[in-house]
């Protein structure tokens, strides 16, 4: 039997800056009823509610963005990972800007906030979204696959970066709230110093700093000690869970990801949803297709 749906016992709020905009942003988390799911609400666009659904997702520069009726909310994956990892099913996330605050670059501040609010069990069971047969997406040596494998969700993630501190890392973890908060949530996002200038020139990563990311130069880590020797692969698990949260239910089985990123995570989530027969697969046009369409019209 699946567990009961949950929400927060009380409203809680946190403040920080947006990773890309660099602007201060306040996020307020409010309880929501069973069946509501997680939804974002931008106070500067009060007419639009943005549900955390895979149909609304697009990926962009190492982050996942949701978009409904032309209103978007960016960098949603760490807060959604915290919700998925801790088993928070229903919540309204109010933001006074277009991006979730990056905080320390991990999911730990969100986990602590949820624990501070406390969880309330609701009267309905969670939806189970597991596919009955294996599902696999792959591109250029990168892949994400699913095997039905009894109750519970296990993730194996492999990365391989040609960098002396990163190299090849592999982690297998069974996703339970206590495992998630101790082993996955504290792992911070990471990036390479050489990429920062190019991102900033495009108006991105303006809120990025040594305080909210593990920043690497050619030889080592610029931003102080790592939280785990394999913090990099742990953060990849964190990101994958944030993208899987967009399925809006619990998963049973074993997911194996190899050198993937948000784009492939989202493609996988769509394939899994289609295989589970729970959600309609909506194709989001690529940037190139959108441009082509604009030229024709
Ligand atoms: Zn991340």
mmCIF file of C-alpha atoms and ligand atoms in Angstrom:
data_model
loop_
_atom_site.group_PDB
_atom_site.id
_atom_site.type_symbol
_atom_site.label_atom_id
_atom_site.label_comp_id
_atom_site.label_asym_id
_atom_site.label_seq_id
_atom_site.Cartn_x
_atom_site.Cartn_y
_atom_site.Cartn_z
ATOM 1 C CA UNK A 1 0.000 0.000 0.000
ATOM 2 C CA UNK A 2 1.328 3.411 -0.881
ATOM 3 C CA UNK A 3 1.813 6.027 1.795
ATOM 4 C CA UNK A 4 -0.593 8.913 2.469
ATOM 5 C CA UNK A 5 -0.093 12.229 0.670
ATOM 6 C CA UNK A 6 1.459 15.015 2.726
ATOM 7 C CA UNK A 7 1.578 18.778 2.967
ATOM 8 C CA UNK A 8 3.304 21.248 5.286
ATOM 9 C CA UNK A 9 1.798 21.820 8.719
ATOM 10 C CA UNK A 10 2.310 25.585 8.482
ATOM 11 C CA UNK A 11 3.597 28.264 6.070
ATOM 12 C CA UNK A 12 7.339 28.953 6.017
ATOM 13 C CA UNK A 13 9.524 31.339 4.016
ATOM 14 C CA UNK A 14 13.147 31.734 2.942
ATOM 15 C CA UNK A 15 15.079 34.491 1.158
ATOM 16 C CA UNK A 16 18.035 34.416 -1.202
ATOM 17 C CA UNK A 17 19.134 35.450 -4.693
ATOM 18 C CA UNK A 18 18.279 34.018 -8.098
ATOM 19 C CA UNK A 19 21.238 32.141 -9.627
ATOM 20 C CA UNK A 20 20.836 33.714 -13.059
ATOM 21 C CA UNK A 21 19.174 37.063 -12.296
ATOM 22 C CA UNK A 22 21.235 37.815 -9.173
ATOM 23 C CA UNK A 23 18.121 39.545 -7.774
ATOM 24 C CA UNK A 24 16.885 38.988 -4.204
ATOM 25 C CA UNK A 25 13.855 36.686 -4.047
ATOM 26 C CA UNK A 26 11.602 35.483 -1.248
ATOM 27 C CA UNK A 27 9.963 32.056 -1.416
ATOM 28 C CA UNK A 28 6.976 31.295 0.799
ATOM 29 C CA UNK A 29 5.755 27.690 1.124
ATOM 30 C CA UNK A 30 2.065 27.245 1.965
ATOM 31 C CA UNK A 31 0.089 24.070 2.767
ATOM 32 C CA UNK A 32 -2.131 22.694 -0.019
ATOM 33 C CA UNK A 33 -4.842 19.981 -0.091
ATOM 34 C CA UNK A 34 -4.460 16.368 -1.332
ATOM 35 C CA UNK A 35 -4.387 16.106 -5.112
ATOM 36 C CA UNK A 36 -3.119 19.672 -5.519
ATOM 37 C CA UNK A 37 0.515 18.736 -6.133
ATOM 38 C CA UNK A 38 3.330 21.295 -6.017
ATOM 39 C CA UNK A 39 2.638 24.575 -7.802
ATOM 40 C CA UNK A 40 4.510 27.860 -8.139
ATOM 41 C CA UNK A 41 2.791 31.197 -7.894
ATOM 42 C CA UNK A 42 4.641 34.361 -8.885
ATOM 43 C CA UNK A 43 3.307 37.318 -6.924
ATOM 44 C CA UNK A 44 4.274 39.642 -9.795
ATOM 45 C CA UNK A 45 2.056 37.538 -12.126
ATOM 46 C CA UNK A 46 -0.846 36.647 -9.812
ATOM 47 C CA UNK A 47 -3.103 35.556 -12.691
ATOM 48 C CA UNK A 48 -1.057 32.431 -13.533
ATOM 49 C CA UNK A 49 -0.432 29.290 -11.454
ATOM 50 C CA UNK A 50 2.515 27.175 -12.603
ATOM 51 C CA UNK A 51 2.102 23.521 -11.607
ATOM 52 C CA UNK A 52 5.297 21.487 -11.231
ATOM 53 C CA UNK A 53 4.439 19.194 -14.144
ATOM 54 C CA UNK A 54 6.694 17.673 -16.779
ATOM 55 C CA UNK A 55 4.430 19.094 -19.521
ATOM 56 C CA UNK A 56 5.490 22.619 -18.491
ATOM 57 C CA UNK A 57 9.235 21.931 -18.297
ATOM 58 C CA UNK A 58 11.999 23.179 -20.519
ATOM 59 C CA UNK A 59 15.691 22.924 -19.796
ATOM 60 C CA UNK A 60 18.127 25.709 -20.174
ATOM 61 C CA UNK A 61 21.777 26.208 -19.208
ATOM 62 C CA UNK A 62 22.093 23.537 -16.525
ATOM 63 C CA UNK A 63 18.710 24.311 -14.982
ATOM 64 C CA UNK A 64 15.050 23.382 -15.346
ATOM 65 C CA UNK A 65 12.436 26.042 -16.042
ATOM 66 C CA UNK A 66 8.640 25.763 -15.944
ATOM 67 C CA UNK A 67 6.507 27.802 -18.271
ATOM 68 C CA UNK A 68 2.726 28.273 -18.387
ATOM 69 C CA UNK A 69 1.007 30.798 -20.680
ATOM 70 C CA UNK A 70 4.262 32.671 -21.207
ATOM 71 C CA UNK A 71 4.984 32.993 -17.465
ATOM 72 C CA UNK A 72 8.067 31.121 -16.321
ATOM 73 C CA UNK A 73 9.768 30.156 -13.098
ATOM 74 C CA UNK A 74 13.433 29.198 -13.243
ATOM 75 C CA UNK A 75 15.879 26.959 -11.337
ATOM 76 C CA UNK A 76 13.098 24.828 -9.854
ATOM 77 C CA UNK A 77 15.070 21.572 -9.585
ATOM 78 C CA UNK A 78 16.658 21.900 -6.127
ATOM 79 C CA UNK A 79 13.466 22.807 -4.282
ATOM 80 C CA UNK A 80 11.543 20.109 -6.169
ATOM 81 C CA UNK A 81 14.287 17.607 -5.336
ATOM 82 C CA UNK A 82 13.890 18.461 -1.631
ATOM 83 C CA UNK A 83 10.124 17.928 -1.906
ATOM 84 C CA UNK A 84 10.501 14.605 -3.756
ATOM 85 C CA UNK A 85 13.299 13.339 -1.489
ATOM 86 C CA UNK A 86 11.434 14.219 1.704
ATOM 87 C CA UNK A 87 8.015 13.060 0.464
ATOM 88 C CA UNK A 88 6.259 16.451 0.339
ATOM 89 C CA UNK A 89 3.424 16.057 -2.189
ATOM 90 C CA UNK A 90 1.273 19.186 -1.930
ATOM 91 C CA UNK A 91 2.454 22.760 -1.544
ATOM 92 C CA UNK A 92 2.070 26.251 -3.020
ATOM 93 C CA UNK A 93 5.432 27.964 -3.537
ATOM 94 C CA UNK A 94 4.949 31.730 -3.765
ATOM 95 C CA UNK A 95 7.806 33.736 -5.275
ATOM 96 C CA UNK A 96 8.193 37.486 -5.667
ATOM 97 C CA UNK A 97 10.261 37.038 -8.822
ATOM 98 C CA UNK A 98 10.947 34.701 -11.753
ATOM 99 C CA UNK A 99 13.482 32.369 -10.093
ATOM 100 C CA UNK A 100 13.720 30.124 -7.018
ATOM 101 C CA UNK A 101 16.540 31.361 -4.705
ATOM 102 C CA UNK A 102 19.767 29.383 -5.135
ATOM 103 C CA UNK A 103 20.703 29.610 -1.386
ATOM 104 C CA UNK A 104 23.863 27.492 -0.853
ATOM 105 C CA UNK A 105 23.503 25.636 -4.178
ATOM 106 C CA UNK A 106 22.150 22.475 -2.506
ATOM 107 C CA UNK A 107 18.718 21.280 -1.376
ATOM 108 C CA UNK A 108 19.591 21.283 2.332
ATOM 109 C CA UNK A 109 18.116 24.735 3.204
ATOM 110 C CA UNK A 110 14.777 23.603 1.713
ATOM 111 C CA UNK A 111 14.876 20.318 3.637
ATOM 112 C CA UNK A 112 15.539 22.211 6.900
ATOM 113 C CA UNK A 113 12.682 24.587 6.118
ATOM 114 C CA UNK A 114 10.277 21.676 5.484
ATOM 115 C CA UNK A 115 11.372 20.055 8.749
ATOM 116 C CA UNK A 116 10.811 23.353 10.575
ATOM 117 C CA UNK A 117 7.250 23.541 9.190
ATOM 118 C CA UNK A 118 6.523 19.859 9.884
ATOM 119 C CA UNK A 119 4.544 17.490 7.669
ATOM 120 C CA UNK A 120 0.855 16.746 7.844
ATOM 121 C CA UNK A 121 -0.591 13.490 6.479
ATOM 122 C CA UNK A 122 -3.637 13.887 4.261
ATOM 123 C CA UNK A 123 -6.467 11.452 3.704
ATOM 124 C CA UNK A 124 -5.495 10.240 0.214
ATOM 125 C CA UNK A 125 -2.749 7.882 -0.987
ATOM 126 C CA UNK A 126 0.064 9.111 -3.292
ATOM 127 C CA UNK A 127 -0.088 8.217 -6.968
ATOM 128 C CA UNK A 128 2.277 5.466 -8.049
ATOM 129 C CA UNK A 129 3.810 6.195 -11.451
ATOM 130 C CA UNK A 130 6.064 3.248 -12.137
ATOM 131 C CA UNK A 131 6.116 1.805 -15.630
ATOM 132 C CA UNK A 132 5.451 -1.941 -15.982
ATOM 133 C CA UNK A 133 8.416 -2.465 -18.367
ATOM 134 C CA UNK A 134 11.932 -1.031 -18.821
ATOM 135 C CA UNK A 135 12.230 2.500 -20.268
ATOM 136 C CA UNK A 136 15.425 3.960 -21.719
ATOM 137 C CA UNK A 137 16.458 7.226 -23.368
ATOM 138 C CA UNK A 138 19.985 7.808 -24.664
ATOM 139 C CA UNK A 139 22.030 10.211 -26.750
ATOM 140 C CA UNK A 140 25.768 10.453 -27.499
ATOM 141 C CA UNK A 141 26.881 7.993 -24.829
ATOM 142 C CA UNK A 142 24.557 9.562 -22.221
ATOM 143 C CA UNK A 143 21.561 7.626 -20.976
ATOM 144 C CA UNK A 144 18.841 7.269 -18.363
ATOM 145 C CA UNK A 145 17.025 3.963 -17.951
ATOM 146 C CA UNK A 146 14.348 2.481 -15.701
ATOM 147 C CA UNK A 147 13.877 -1.133 -14.611
ATOM 148 C CA UNK A 148 10.840 -2.238 -12.571
ATOM 149 C CA UNK A 149 12.489 -3.632 -9.454
ATOM 150 C CA UNK A 150 10.015 -4.122 -6.609
ATOM 151 C CA UNK A 151 9.014 -1.499 -4.041
ATOM 152 C CA UNK A 152 11.139 1.583 -3.371
ATOM 153 C CA UNK A 153 13.231 3.755 -5.679
ATOM 154 C CA UNK A 154 16.940 3.166 -6.186
ATOM 155 C CA UNK A 155 19.108 5.503 -8.264
ATOM 156 C CA UNK A 156 22.500 4.669 -9.743
ATOM 157 C CA UNK A 157 24.292 7.654 -11.274
ATOM 158 C CA UNK A 158 27.616 7.649 -13.131
ATOM 159 C CA UNK A 159 29.575 10.715 -14.209
ATOM 160 C CA UNK A 160 32.953 11.114 -15.842
ATOM 161 C CA UNK A 161 34.540 14.569 -16.087
ATOM 162 C CA UNK A 162 38.170 14.880 -17.217
ATOM 163 C CA UNK A 163 39.125 16.877 -14.123
ATOM 164 C CA UNK A 164 41.546 15.822 -11.343
ATOM 165 C CA UNK A 165 39.016 16.443 -8.528
ATOM 166 C CA UNK A 166 35.980 14.948 -10.299
ATOM 167 C CA UNK A 167 37.005 12.122 -12.641
ATOM 168 C CA UNK A 168 34.761 9.060 -12.721
ATOM 169 C CA UNK A 169 32.215 8.847 -9.879
ATOM 170 C CA UNK A 170 29.382 6.364 -9.369
ATOM 171 C CA UNK A 171 26.795 6.247 -6.616
ATOM 172 C CA UNK A 172 23.872 3.941 -5.870
ATOM 173 C CA UNK A 173 21.357 5.172 -3.319
ATOM 174 C CA UNK A 174 17.910 4.045 -2.212
ATOM 175 C CA UNK A 175 15.717 7.105 -1.876
ATOM 176 C CA UNK A 176 14.211 7.415 1.603
ATOM 177 C CA UNK A 177 13.797 10.733 3.468
ATOM 178 C CA UNK A 178 16.571 10.010 5.995
ATOM 179 C CA UNK A 179 19.003 8.881 3.261
ATOM 180 C CA UNK A 180 18.063 11.858 1.122
ATOM 181 C CA UNK A 181 18.575 14.505 3.812
ATOM 182 C CA UNK A 182 21.913 13.035 4.965
ATOM 183 C CA UNK A 183 23.524 11.903 1.707
ATOM 184 C CA UNK A 184 21.979 13.828 -1.199
ATOM 185 C CA UNK A 185 20.426 17.127 -0.069
ATOM 186 C CA UNK A 186 23.739 18.736 1.112
ATOM 187 C CA UNK A 187 25.514 18.212 -2.252
ATOM 188 C CA UNK A 188 26.011 21.572 -3.986
ATOM 189 C CA UNK A 189 25.785 22.465 -7.641
ATOM 190 C CA UNK A 190 29.129 22.774 -9.410
ATOM 191 C CA UNK A 191 30.623 24.655 -12.307
ATOM 192 C CA UNK A 192 33.858 25.553 -13.988
ATOM 193 C CA UNK A 193 35.442 29.001 -13.529
ATOM 194 C CA UNK A 194 36.291 29.093 -17.247
ATOM 195 C CA UNK A 195 32.555 28.978 -18.136
ATOM 196 C CA UNK A 196 31.489 31.750 -15.751
ATOM 197 C CA UNK A 197 32.607 34.668 -17.909
ATOM 198 C CA UNK A 198 30.765 33.362 -20.979
ATOM 199 C CA UNK A 199 27.579 32.798 -18.938
ATOM 200 C CA UNK A 200 27.728 36.298 -17.431
ATOM 201 C CA UNK A 201 28.230 37.827 -20.875
ATOM 202 C CA UNK A 202 24.846 36.269 -21.755
ATOM 203 C CA UNK A 203 23.230 37.734 -18.632
ATOM 204 C CA UNK A 204 23.319 34.391 -16.785
ATOM 205 C CA UNK A 205 24.837 33.181 -13.481
ATOM 206 C CA UNK A 206 24.725 36.758 -12.145
ATOM 207 C CA UNK A 207 23.853 35.458 -8.681
ATOM 208 C CA UNK A 208 26.438 32.659 -8.874
ATOM 209 C CA UNK A 209 29.326 32.875 -6.397
ATOM 210 C CA UNK A 210 31.755 30.791 -4.374
ATOM 211 C CA UNK A 211 29.041 30.730 -1.670
ATOM 212 C CA UNK A 212 26.441 28.885 -3.731
ATOM 213 C CA UNK A 213 28.398 26.536 -5.979
ATOM 214 C CA UNK A 214 31.454 24.315 -6.007
ATOM 215 C CA UNK A 215 33.616 26.239 -8.467
ATOM 216 C CA UNK A 216 36.477 24.397 -10.167
ATOM 217 C CA UNK A 217 39.496 25.781 -11.993
ATOM 218 C CA UNK A 218 41.908 23.679 -14.081
ATOM 219 C CA UNK A 219 43.460 21.918 -11.086
ATOM 220 C CA UNK A 220 41.206 22.085 -8.077
ATOM 221 C CA UNK A 221 38.321 23.540 -6.078
ATOM 222 C CA UNK A 222 38.216 27.344 -5.645
ATOM 223 C CA UNK A 223 35.324 27.426 -3.171
ATOM 224 C CA UNK A 224 36.665 25.752 -0.055
ATOM 225 C CA UNK A 225 36.390 22.140 1.088
ATOM 226 C CA UNK A 226 33.970 19.702 -0.520
ATOM 227 C CA UNK A 227 31.123 18.393 1.643
ATOM 228 C CA UNK A 228 31.707 14.881 0.244
ATOM 229 C CA UNK A 229 34.566 13.550 -1.854
ATOM 230 C CA UNK A 230 31.918 12.528 -4.408
ATOM 231 C CA UNK A 231 29.781 15.670 -3.967
ATOM 232 C CA UNK A 232 29.545 15.988 -7.770
ATOM 233 C CA UNK A 233 27.737 12.704 -8.436
ATOM 234 C CA UNK A 234 25.566 13.253 -5.355
ATOM 235 C CA UNK A 235 24.441 16.579 -6.823
ATOM 236 C CA UNK A 236 23.575 14.808 -10.086
ATOM 237 C CA UNK A 237 21.283 12.471 -8.109
ATOM 238 C CA UNK A 238 19.777 15.561 -6.436
ATOM 239 C CA UNK A 239 19.111 17.164 -9.841
ATOM 240 C CA UNK A 240 17.610 13.956 -11.279
ATOM 241 C CA UNK A 241 15.187 13.672 -8.343
ATOM 242 C CA UNK A 242 14.149 17.306 -8.878
ATOM 243 C CA UNK A 243 13.306 16.525 -12.487
ATOM 244 C CA UNK A 244 11.483 13.290 -11.549
ATOM 245 C CA UNK A 245 9.377 15.310 -9.083
ATOM 246 C CA UNK A 246 7.654 16.744 -12.167
ATOM 247 C CA UNK A 247 5.907 13.368 -12.590
ATOM 248 C CA UNK A 248 3.750 14.169 -9.543
ATOM 249 C CA UNK A 249 3.859 10.795 -7.802
ATOM 250 C CA UNK A 250 6.098 8.110 -6.332
ATOM 251 C CA UNK A 251 8.259 5.716 -8.319
ATOM 252 C CA UNK A 252 9.214 2.122 -7.586
ATOM 253 C CA UNK A 253 12.126 0.632 -9.469
ATOM 254 C CA UNK A 254 15.780 1.211 -10.339
ATOM 255 C CA UNK A 255 16.869 4.206 -12.410
ATOM 256 C CA UNK A 256 20.350 4.178 -13.899
ATOM 257 C CA UNK A 257 21.699 7.474 -15.269
ATOM 258 C CA UNK A 258 24.965 7.816 -17.106
ATOM 259 C CA UNK A 259 26.541 11.227 -17.846
ATOM 260 C CA UNK A 260 23.083 12.774 -18.159
ATOM 261 C CA UNK A 261 21.829 16.305 -17.469
ATOM 262 C CA UNK A 262 18.540 18.173 -17.154
ATOM 263 C CA UNK A 263 17.615 17.838 -20.852
ATOM 264 C CA UNK A 264 17.949 14.043 -20.813
ATOM 265 C CA UNK A 265 16.329 13.807 -17.338
ATOM 266 C CA UNK A 266 13.249 15.603 -18.677
ATOM 267 C CA UNK A 267 13.165 13.500 -21.853
ATOM 268 C CA UNK A 268 13.343 10.410 -19.629
ATOM 269 C CA UNK A 269 10.588 11.682 -17.310
ATOM 270 C CA UNK A 270 8.333 12.195 -20.352
ATOM 271 C CA UNK A 271 9.097 8.683 -21.644
ATOM 272 C CA UNK A 272 8.431 7.192 -18.215
ATOM 273 C CA UNK A 273 5.146 9.091 -17.888
ATOM 274 C CA UNK A 274 4.071 7.841 -21.303
ATOM 275 C CA UNK A 275 5.031 4.241 -20.424
ATOM 276 C CA UNK A 276 3.197 4.461 -17.112
ATOM 277 C CA UNK A 277 0.191 5.718 -19.071
ATOM 278 C CA UNK A 278 -0.474 8.376 -16.472
ATOM 279 C CA UNK A 279 0.276 11.540 -18.386
ATOM 280 C CA UNK A 280 -0.084 12.739 -21.899
ATOM 281 C CA UNK A 281 3.260 13.351 -23.557
ATOM 282 C CA UNK A 282 3.408 16.904 -24.831
ATOM 283 C CA UNK A 283 6.271 17.713 -27.154
ATOM 284 C CA UNK A 284 7.813 21.073 -26.391
ATOM 285 C CA UNK A 285 9.223 22.578 -29.591
ATOM 286 C CA UNK A 286 12.957 23.178 -29.680
ATOM 287 C CA UNK A 287 14.314 26.717 -29.909
ATOM 288 C CA UNK A 288 15.176 26.089 -33.567
ATOM 289 C CA UNK A 289 11.663 24.842 -34.374
ATOM 290 C CA UNK A 290 10.168 27.870 -32.636
ATOM 291 C CA UNK A 291 12.366 30.208 -34.656
ATOM 292 C CA UNK A 292 11.438 28.419 -37.875
ATOM 293 C CA UNK A 293 7.752 28.755 -37.000
ATOM 294 C CA UNK A 294 8.209 32.482 -36.349
ATOM 295 C CA UNK A 295 9.903 32.999 -39.711
ATOM 296 C CA UNK A 296 6.992 31.311 -41.501
ATOM 297 C CA UNK A 297 4.275 33.195 -39.684
HETATM 298 ZN ZN1 LIG B 1 21.569 21.319 -9.581
#
